[in-house]
Short mmCIF file of C-alpha atoms and ligand atoms in Angstrom, two decimals:
data_model
loop_
_atom_site.label_atom_id
_atom_site.label_comp_id
_atom_site.label_asym_id
_atom_site.label_seq_id
_atom_site.Cartn_x
_atom_site.Cartn_y
_atom_site.Cartn_z
CA MET A 1 103.15 86.31 72.53
CA GLY A 2 101.79 89.93 73.30
CA PHE A 3 101.79 92.36 70.44
CA SER A 4 104.23 94.20 68.27
CA HIS A 5 103.88 97.41 66.16
CA VAL A 6 103.47 97.36 62.53
CA THR A 7 103.29 101.23 62.51
CA ASP A 8 102.88 103.71 65.49
CA SER A 9 98.96 102.87 65.56
CA ILE A 10 98.47 99.77 63.84
CA LEU A 11 99.86 96.69 66.17
CA TYR A 12 99.82 93.13 65.62
CA VAL A 13 98.08 90.81 68.04
CA GLY A 14 98.09 87.24 66.19
CA VAL A 15 99.11 84.28 67.58
CA ASN A 16 101.15 81.26 66.82
CA ASP A 17 99.96 77.68 66.74
CA HIS A 18 102.32 74.89 67.20
CA GLN A 19 99.81 72.40 68.06
CA VAL A 20 97.64 71.89 64.79
CA ASP A 21 98.11 68.63 63.14
CA LEU A 22 96.83 69.22 59.87
CA PHE A 23 96.10 72.75 58.95
CA GLU A 24 92.78 72.98 57.01
CA GLY A 25 92.40 69.30 57.70
CA GLN A 26 95.02 68.07 55.12
CA TYR A 27 98.33 70.17 55.45
CA VAL A 28 101.34 69.22 57.45
CA VAL A 29 102.71 72.45 58.98
CA PRO A 30 106.15 71.51 60.40
CA ASN A 31 106.89 74.98 61.69
CA GLY A 32 103.25 75.70 62.69
CA MET A 33 100.98 78.49 61.57
CA SER A 34 100.42 82.13 62.53
CA TYR A 35 96.66 83.36 62.74
CA ASN A 36 97.19 87.10 62.16
CA SER A 37 94.97 89.77 63.69
CA TYR A 38 95.82 93.63 64.08
CA VAL A 39 94.34 96.51 66.13
CA ILE A 40 94.26 99.98 64.75
CA LEU A 41 94.36 102.67 67.41
CA ASP A 42 92.71 105.78 66.34
CA GLU A 43 89.93 108.07 67.79
CA LYS A 44 87.65 104.79 66.98
CA ILE A 45 89.57 101.67 67.23
CA ALA A 46 89.38 98.63 65.05
CA VAL A 47 90.27 94.89 65.39
CA MET A 48 90.88 93.23 62.29
CA ASP A 49 89.51 89.62 62.37
CA THR A 50 90.00 87.08 65.03
CA VAL A 51 92.07 83.83 65.46
CA ASP A 52 91.59 79.84 65.51
CA ILE A 53 89.21 79.16 68.65
CA HIS A 54 91.96 77.11 70.34
CA PHE A 55 93.95 80.59 70.86
CA ALA A 56 90.92 82.84 71.54
CA GLN A 57 91.98 83.66 75.16
CA GLU A 58 95.73 84.36 73.97
CA TRP A 59 94.61 86.66 71.50
CA LEU A 60 92.08 88.25 73.77
CA ASP A 61 95.06 88.98 76.14
CA ASN A 62 97.02 90.52 73.32
CA VAL A 63 94.21 92.73 72.39
CA ALA A 64 93.54 93.59 76.03
CA ALA A 65 97.36 94.52 76.23
CA VAL A 66 96.90 96.85 73.45
CA LEU A 67 93.66 98.47 74.52
CA ASP A 68 95.16 99.07 77.87
CA GLY A 69 91.54 99.64 79.34
CA LYS A 70 89.88 101.10 76.28
CA LYS A 71 87.23 99.58 74.30
CA PRO A 72 87.26 98.64 70.58
CA ASP A 73 84.51 100.17 68.58
CA TYR A 74 84.80 97.83 65.56
CA LEU A 75 85.73 94.23 64.80
CA VAL A 76 86.23 93.94 60.84
CA ILE A 77 85.71 90.39 59.61
CA GLN A 78 87.49 90.08 56.09
CA HIS A 79 86.98 86.15 55.93
CA MET A 80 84.74 83.74 57.54
CA GLU A 81 87.10 80.56 57.61
CA PRO A 82 87.11 79.38 61.21
CA ASP A 83 90.98 80.10 61.24
CA HIS A 84 90.04 83.71 61.12
CA SER A 85 86.54 83.92 62.53
CA ALA A 86 86.12 81.26 65.04
CA SER A 87 86.72 83.57 68.15
CA ILE A 88 84.09 86.41 67.23
CA ALA A 89 81.64 85.07 69.98
CA GLU A 90 84.31 85.08 72.27
CA PHE A 91 85.33 88.55 71.42
CA LEU A 92 81.65 89.79 71.74
CA LYS A 93 81.30 88.32 75.36
CA VAL A 94 84.13 90.61 76.26
CA TYR A 95 83.15 93.64 73.96
CA PRO A 96 79.36 93.30 73.41
CA ASP A 97 79.29 96.99 72.47
CA ALA A 98 81.44 96.46 69.57
CA ILE A 99 80.03 96.92 65.97
CA VAL A 100 81.00 94.03 63.76
CA VAL A 101 81.98 95.22 60.29
CA GLY A 102 81.60 92.60 57.20
CA ASN A 103 79.74 92.70 53.88
CA ALA A 104 76.53 91.02 52.52
CA LYS A 105 77.85 87.76 52.39
CA THR A 106 79.71 87.92 55.68
CA PHE A 107 76.68 88.01 58.03
CA PRO A 108 74.67 85.01 56.75
CA MET A 109 78.01 82.94 57.09
CA MET A 110 78.47 84.23 60.45
CA GLU A 111 74.79 83.54 61.39
CA GLN A 112 75.32 79.72 60.08
CA PHE A 113 78.57 79.17 62.00
CA PHE A 114 77.47 80.89 65.32
CA GLY A 115 73.55 81.29 65.27
CA ALA A 116 71.42 84.20 64.39
CA ASP A 117 71.98 86.45 67.32
CA ILE A 118 75.58 86.71 66.61
CA ALA A 119 76.49 90.25 66.23
CA PRO A 120 73.45 92.38 67.13
CA ASN A 121 75.68 95.58 66.26
CA ARG A 122 76.87 95.26 62.83
CA GLU A 123 77.74 97.37 59.83
CA ILE A 124 77.33 96.22 56.44
CA VAL A 125 79.89 97.43 54.00
CA ALA A 126 79.88 97.75 50.12
CA ASN A 127 82.63 97.02 47.74
CA GLY A 128 84.67 100.19 47.83
CA GLY A 129 82.86 101.52 51.06
CA SER A 130 84.92 102.84 53.70
CA LEU A 131 85.10 103.13 57.52
CA SER A 132 86.64 106.22 59.04
CA LEU A 133 88.54 105.81 62.52
CA GLY A 134 89.58 109.17 62.53
CA SER A 135 93.20 109.59 61.15
CA HIS A 136 92.96 106.08 59.48
CA THR A 137 90.24 105.39 57.09
CA LEU A 138 89.65 101.77 56.01
CA THR A 139 88.57 101.22 52.36
CA PHE A 140 87.03 97.66 51.69
CA VAL A 141 87.78 96.08 48.29
CA PHE A 142 85.70 92.97 47.70
CA ALA A 143 88.03 89.97 46.85
CA PRO A 144 85.53 86.85 46.35
CA MET A 145 86.88 83.57 46.15
CA VAL A 146 90.37 84.82 47.60
CA HIS A 147 89.65 82.20 49.10
CA TRP A 148 85.88 82.26 50.08
CA PRO A 149 83.13 84.10 48.38
CA GLU A 150 82.72 86.71 51.32
CA VAL A 151 86.43 87.77 51.53
CA MET A 152 87.32 91.39 51.52
CA VAL A 153 90.72 93.04 51.77
CA SER A 154 91.13 96.46 53.61
CA TYR A 155 93.42 99.32 52.56
CA ASP A 156 94.38 102.02 55.09
CA CYS A 157 95.39 105.17 53.20
CA LEU A 158 97.08 106.86 56.05
CA ASP A 159 99.98 104.32 56.60
CA LYS A 160 99.36 102.57 53.17
CA VAL A 161 98.68 99.32 54.62
CA LEU A 162 96.89 96.40 52.87
CA PHE A 163 95.21 94.09 55.07
CA SER A 164 95.29 91.15 52.45
CA ALA A 165 93.25 88.50 54.26
CA ASP A 166 94.60 85.01 53.08
CA GLY A 167 96.62 86.65 50.45
CA PHE A 168 100.18 86.85 50.55
CA GLY A 169 99.85 84.40 53.71
CA LYS A 170 102.16 81.13 54.38
CA PHE A 171 102.33 78.24 56.29
CA GLY A 172 104.69 78.63 59.51
CA ALA A 173 104.39 80.38 62.76
CA LEU A 174 106.15 83.77 63.26
CA ASP A 175 108.52 82.61 65.94
CA VAL A 176 110.42 80.15 63.28
CA GLU A 177 112.48 81.74 60.75
CA GLU A 178 112.29 80.21 57.26
CA ASP A 179 112.18 81.33 53.65
CA TRP A 180 109.17 83.06 52.44
CA ALA A 181 108.52 81.71 49.02
CA CYS A 182 108.87 77.85 49.89
CA GLU A 183 105.89 77.93 52.31
CA ALA A 184 103.88 80.79 50.80
CA ARG A 185 104.01 78.83 47.42
CA ARG A 186 102.95 75.68 49.14
CA TYR A 187 100.12 77.47 50.83
CA TYR A 188 99.11 79.54 47.76
CA ILE A 189 99.06 76.40 45.54
CA GLY A 190 97.41 74.08 47.68
CA ILE A 191 94.75 76.70 49.18
CA VAL A 192 94.07 79.36 46.60
CA GLY A 193 95.55 77.69 43.61
CA LYS A 194 92.15 76.87 42.04
CA TYR A 195 91.24 80.61 42.16
CA GLY A 196 93.81 82.32 39.94
CA GLY A 197 91.35 84.27 38.05
CA PRO A 198 89.85 86.20 41.32
CA VAL A 199 93.50 86.71 42.55
CA GLN A 200 94.43 88.32 39.35
CA ALA A 201 91.28 90.46 39.62
CA LEU A 202 92.55 91.43 43.09
CA LEU A 203 96.10 92.08 42.13
CA LYS A 204 94.58 94.55 39.33
CA LYS A 205 92.53 96.35 42.06
CA ALA A 206 95.57 96.43 44.25
CA ALA A 207 97.74 97.99 41.64
CA ALA A 208 95.65 100.82 41.82
CA LEU A 209 96.68 101.45 45.59
CA ASP A 210 99.95 102.80 47.10
CA ILE A 211 100.78 99.99 49.45
CA GLN A 212 103.97 100.00 51.63
CA ILE A 213 102.99 97.21 54.06
CA ILE A 214 101.01 94.13 53.53
CA CYS A 215 99.20 92.70 56.43
CA PRO A 216 98.14 89.29 55.70
CA LEU A 217 96.14 86.79 57.96
CA HIS A 218 99.10 84.32 57.89
CA GLY A 219 102.78 84.77 57.77
CA PRO A 220 104.82 87.64 58.20
CA VAL A 221 103.86 91.55 57.82
CA LEU A 222 105.72 92.42 54.59
CA THR A 223 107.32 95.69 54.62
CA GLU A 224 110.19 95.69 52.01
CA ASN A 225 110.50 94.65 48.53
CA LEU A 226 106.68 94.18 48.05
CA GLY A 227 107.14 93.83 44.09
CA TYR A 228 109.02 90.65 45.06
CA TYR A 229 105.92 89.07 46.63
CA ILE A 230 103.49 90.64 44.13
CA ASN A 231 105.39 89.41 41.13
CA LEU A 232 105.43 85.84 42.47
CA TYR A 233 101.61 86.13 43.17
CA ASP A 234 101.18 87.15 39.71
CA ILE A 235 102.99 84.36 38.20
CA TRP A 236 101.10 81.72 40.46
CA SER A 237 97.72 83.19 39.64
CA SER A 238 98.37 83.42 35.86
CA TYR A 239 99.58 79.96 35.89
CA ARG A 240 102.86 80.80 34.69
CA VAL A 241 106.25 78.82 35.06
CA GLU A 242 108.03 80.04 37.91
CA SER A 243 111.25 78.17 37.58
CA GLU A 244 112.89 76.46 34.82
CA GLY A 245 113.00 72.77 35.69
CA VAL A 246 111.47 69.30 35.33
CA MET A 247 109.44 67.49 37.80
CA ILE A 248 109.41 63.61 37.74
CA ALA A 249 106.51 62.41 39.79
CA TYR A 250 106.18 58.45 40.19
CA ALA A 251 104.14 55.83 41.64
CA SER A 252 106.12 52.39 41.74
CA VAL A 253 105.46 49.17 43.54
CA TYR A 254 108.45 46.96 43.02
CA GLY A 255 110.85 49.76 41.96
CA ASN A 256 110.75 49.20 38.03
CA THR A 257 108.79 52.05 37.39
CA LYS A 258 111.17 54.11 40.06
CA LYS A 259 114.02 52.86 38.13
CA ALA A 260 112.79 54.50 35.09
CA ALA A 261 111.74 57.72 36.73
CA THR A 262 115.53 57.85 38.24
CA ALA A 263 117.05 56.73 34.76
CA LEU A 264 115.31 59.85 33.43
CA ALA A 265 116.47 62.21 36.25
CA GLU A 266 119.99 61.16 35.65
CA LYS A 267 119.98 61.67 31.94
CA LEU A 268 118.38 65.01 32.50
CA GLN A 269 121.03 65.90 34.93
CA ALA A 270 123.79 64.66 32.62
CA LYS A 271 122.47 66.57 29.76
CA GLY A 272 122.71 69.66 31.78
CA CYS A 273 118.87 70.43 33.01
CA PRO A 274 118.79 73.35 35.29
CA LYS A 275 116.63 71.47 37.80
CA VAL A 276 115.27 68.17 38.21
CA VAL A 277 113.05 67.17 40.86
CA LEU A 278 112.07 63.48 41.45
CA THR A 279 109.42 62.62 43.71
CA ASP A 280 107.99 59.39 45.22
CA LEU A 281 104.10 60.07 45.26
CA ALA A 282 103.71 57.54 48.03
CA ARG A 283 106.15 58.84 50.55
CA CYS A 284 106.33 62.65 49.88
CA ASP A 285 104.23 65.75 51.22
CA MET A 286 101.40 65.38 48.55
CA ALA A 287 101.12 69.38 49.06
CA GLU A 288 104.98 69.86 48.25
CA ALA A 289 104.68 67.63 45.15
CA VAL A 290 101.68 69.57 44.14
CA GLU A 291 103.48 72.95 44.53
CA ASP A 292 106.55 71.50 42.49
CA ALA A 293 104.11 70.52 39.66
CA PHE A 294 103.13 74.23 39.21
CA ARG A 295 106.44 75.80 40.03
CA TYR A 296 108.20 73.93 36.94
CA GLY A 297 107.36 74.08 33.33
CA LYS A 298 107.79 70.39 32.90
CA LEU A 299 106.16 67.28 34.40
CA VAL A 300 106.72 63.60 33.87
CA LEU A 301 104.24 61.22 35.39
CA ALA A 302 105.39 57.65 35.71
CA SER A 303 103.00 55.26 37.09
CA ILE A 304 102.49 51.66 37.18
CA THR A 305 98.87 50.13 35.75
CA TYR A 306 97.03 49.10 38.79
CA ASN A 307 93.40 47.25 38.54
CA GLY A 308 93.26 48.54 34.99
CA ASP A 309 93.83 52.02 36.20
CA ILE A 310 96.79 53.97 37.90
CA PHE A 311 98.15 53.54 41.43
CA PRO A 312 96.21 55.48 43.84
CA PHE A 313 98.91 57.92 44.71
CA MET A 314 99.03 59.00 41.24
CA ARG A 315 95.48 59.42 40.99
CA THR A 316 95.38 61.31 44.07
CA PHE A 317 98.33 63.63 42.77
CA ILE A 318 96.41 64.14 39.31
CA ASP A 319 93.30 64.97 41.10
CA HIS A 320 95.12 67.75 43.05
CA LEU A 321 96.37 69.19 39.87
CA THR A 322 93.00 69.11 37.79
CA GLU A 323 91.37 70.65 40.96
CA ARG A 324 93.74 73.39 40.88
CA SER A 325 93.43 74.33 37.00
CA TYR A 326 96.95 72.94 36.15
CA GLN A 327 97.74 74.37 32.83
CA ASN A 328 100.17 75.77 30.45
CA ARG A 329 102.70 72.91 31.03
CA THR A 330 104.82 70.06 28.89
CA VAL A 331 103.81 66.94 30.13
CA GLY A 332 105.43 63.48 29.45
CA MET A 333 104.23 60.02 30.59
CA ILE A 334 106.13 56.79 31.74
CA GLU A 335 103.77 53.77 31.96
CA ASN A 336 104.44 50.48 33.22
CA GLY A 337 102.36 47.29 32.74
CA SER A 338 103.17 43.66 32.81
CA TRP A 339 100.31 42.29 30.70
CA ALA A 340 97.88 45.35 29.81
CA PRO A 341 99.82 48.76 30.14
CA MET A 342 96.98 51.26 30.82
CA ALA A 343 98.63 53.82 32.95
CA ALA A 344 99.40 56.39 30.23
CA LYS A 345 95.75 56.14 28.62
CA VAL A 346 94.48 56.46 32.30
CA MET A 347 96.52 59.64 33.23
CA LYS A 348 95.96 61.59 29.93
CA THR A 349 92.09 61.04 30.27
CA ARG A 350 92.28 62.19 33.69
CA LEU A 351 94.35 65.22 32.66
CA GLU A 352 91.98 66.14 29.87
CA PRO A 353 90.57 69.20 31.96
CA CYS A 354 93.69 70.93 31.88
CA LYS A 355 94.30 73.64 29.22
CA ASN A 356 97.08 73.86 27.22
CA LEU A 357 99.25 70.86 27.96
CA THR A 358 102.02 69.95 25.34
CA TRP A 359 102.38 66.14 25.39
CA LEU A 360 105.67 64.36 24.73
CA ASP A 361 105.92 60.48 23.35
CA THR A 362 105.11 58.26 26.10
CA VAL A 363 107.53 55.51 27.11
CA THR A 364 105.92 52.27 27.90
CA VAL A 365 107.78 49.93 30.18
CA ARG A 366 106.83 46.16 30.37
CA SER A 367 107.70 44.97 34.01
CA ALA A 368 111.33 46.14 33.75
CA LEU A 369 113.63 48.53 31.66
CA THR A 370 114.93 47.42 28.42
CA ALA A 371 117.54 48.85 26.13
CA ALA A 372 114.91 50.09 23.91
CA ASN A 373 113.15 51.79 26.99
CA ASP A 374 116.80 53.38 27.97
CA ALA A 375 116.70 54.95 24.33
CA GLN A 376 113.14 56.35 24.92
CA LEU A 377 114.13 57.79 27.81
CA ASP A 378 117.02 59.55 26.48
CA ALA A 379 114.71 60.87 23.65
CA MET A 380 112.37 62.24 26.41
CA ALA A 381 115.12 63.72 28.28
CA ASP A 382 116.09 65.79 25.08
CA ALA A 383 112.67 66.52 24.48
CA LEU A 384 112.48 68.15 27.98
CA LEU A 385 115.46 70.19 27.71
FE1 FEO B 1 93.30 81.29 56.33
FE2 FEO B 1 90.91 80.76 54.06
O1 FEO B 1 91.53 81.04 55.65
#
């Protein structure tokens, strides 16, 4: 892929991955993934992070092309997750004199991954500490749990660039054109969604900086209209509603629960609901479903009763929600059971850890929809508008 200029002296040297089957072991990425890395050329030269191990050589070639025979002075490690750190050892084989820059939490992890002998030349930076490269000075701002405890971001006051680690990243390689928000939201909710508080803390620190360019570790470099991206991050990390609408997530076996969910969707559309998302939890991309639950303000869960519990796909879905601190939403339930309907009770119990949920009246279906159910769904639709 080579390299490209972010500014006169900051160059992109990352790679695109179209081979990964599941990113971070669980996310489908139909348009691949980018692992970003940057080189800052100054009196001293810094390389910002590494890439996934499968692309170490391509990345090293990119770095070498930028260096044009020079040697890097520093390798800055903002995040130790292997999609960014896995090529540290490869880098140090080529540039053994480079000083690895991290914080007090970075190096123990580095030693866990690579052994105690990794990075004999190291510089441990403090929160708010800085590294002068000549014209550029990097200031390090710790961002614990965005998305691991050792994460830090780096601000270059010369070019007003924030190297934002996983923050403002997205799924999708950089050689594919696609909407930013769709895959950034799925990425954020899936991977960082649990850590809204730490992201809010980072946004507050970032607000004090004059940022013109954001250089994340995934996805495109952001250079324009930064308020748009920052506003979305503020909404997502404070668990506020992004879009008006209703998500109906169902788990059906013979189609009767699906019929109830579909009937509700049709009623909502007929009544003018601005957006209705109907999702079959057995057949969807679960990460997309979880993203939609956080995006919209209202959620209806429709599940059969199964072994005295709920259908496994619904259980998984709810686990994803509670794991990511789902909150501040209106929730309705449709349960189905032919002899002992239990689904609503189970779903509500499973959602107990979620703060600030407003519950609608439950609709109970016994095997198949009745006229009474239809009227109850109509009332639920009214309550959702
Ligand atoms: Fe892109 Fe948390 O690693």
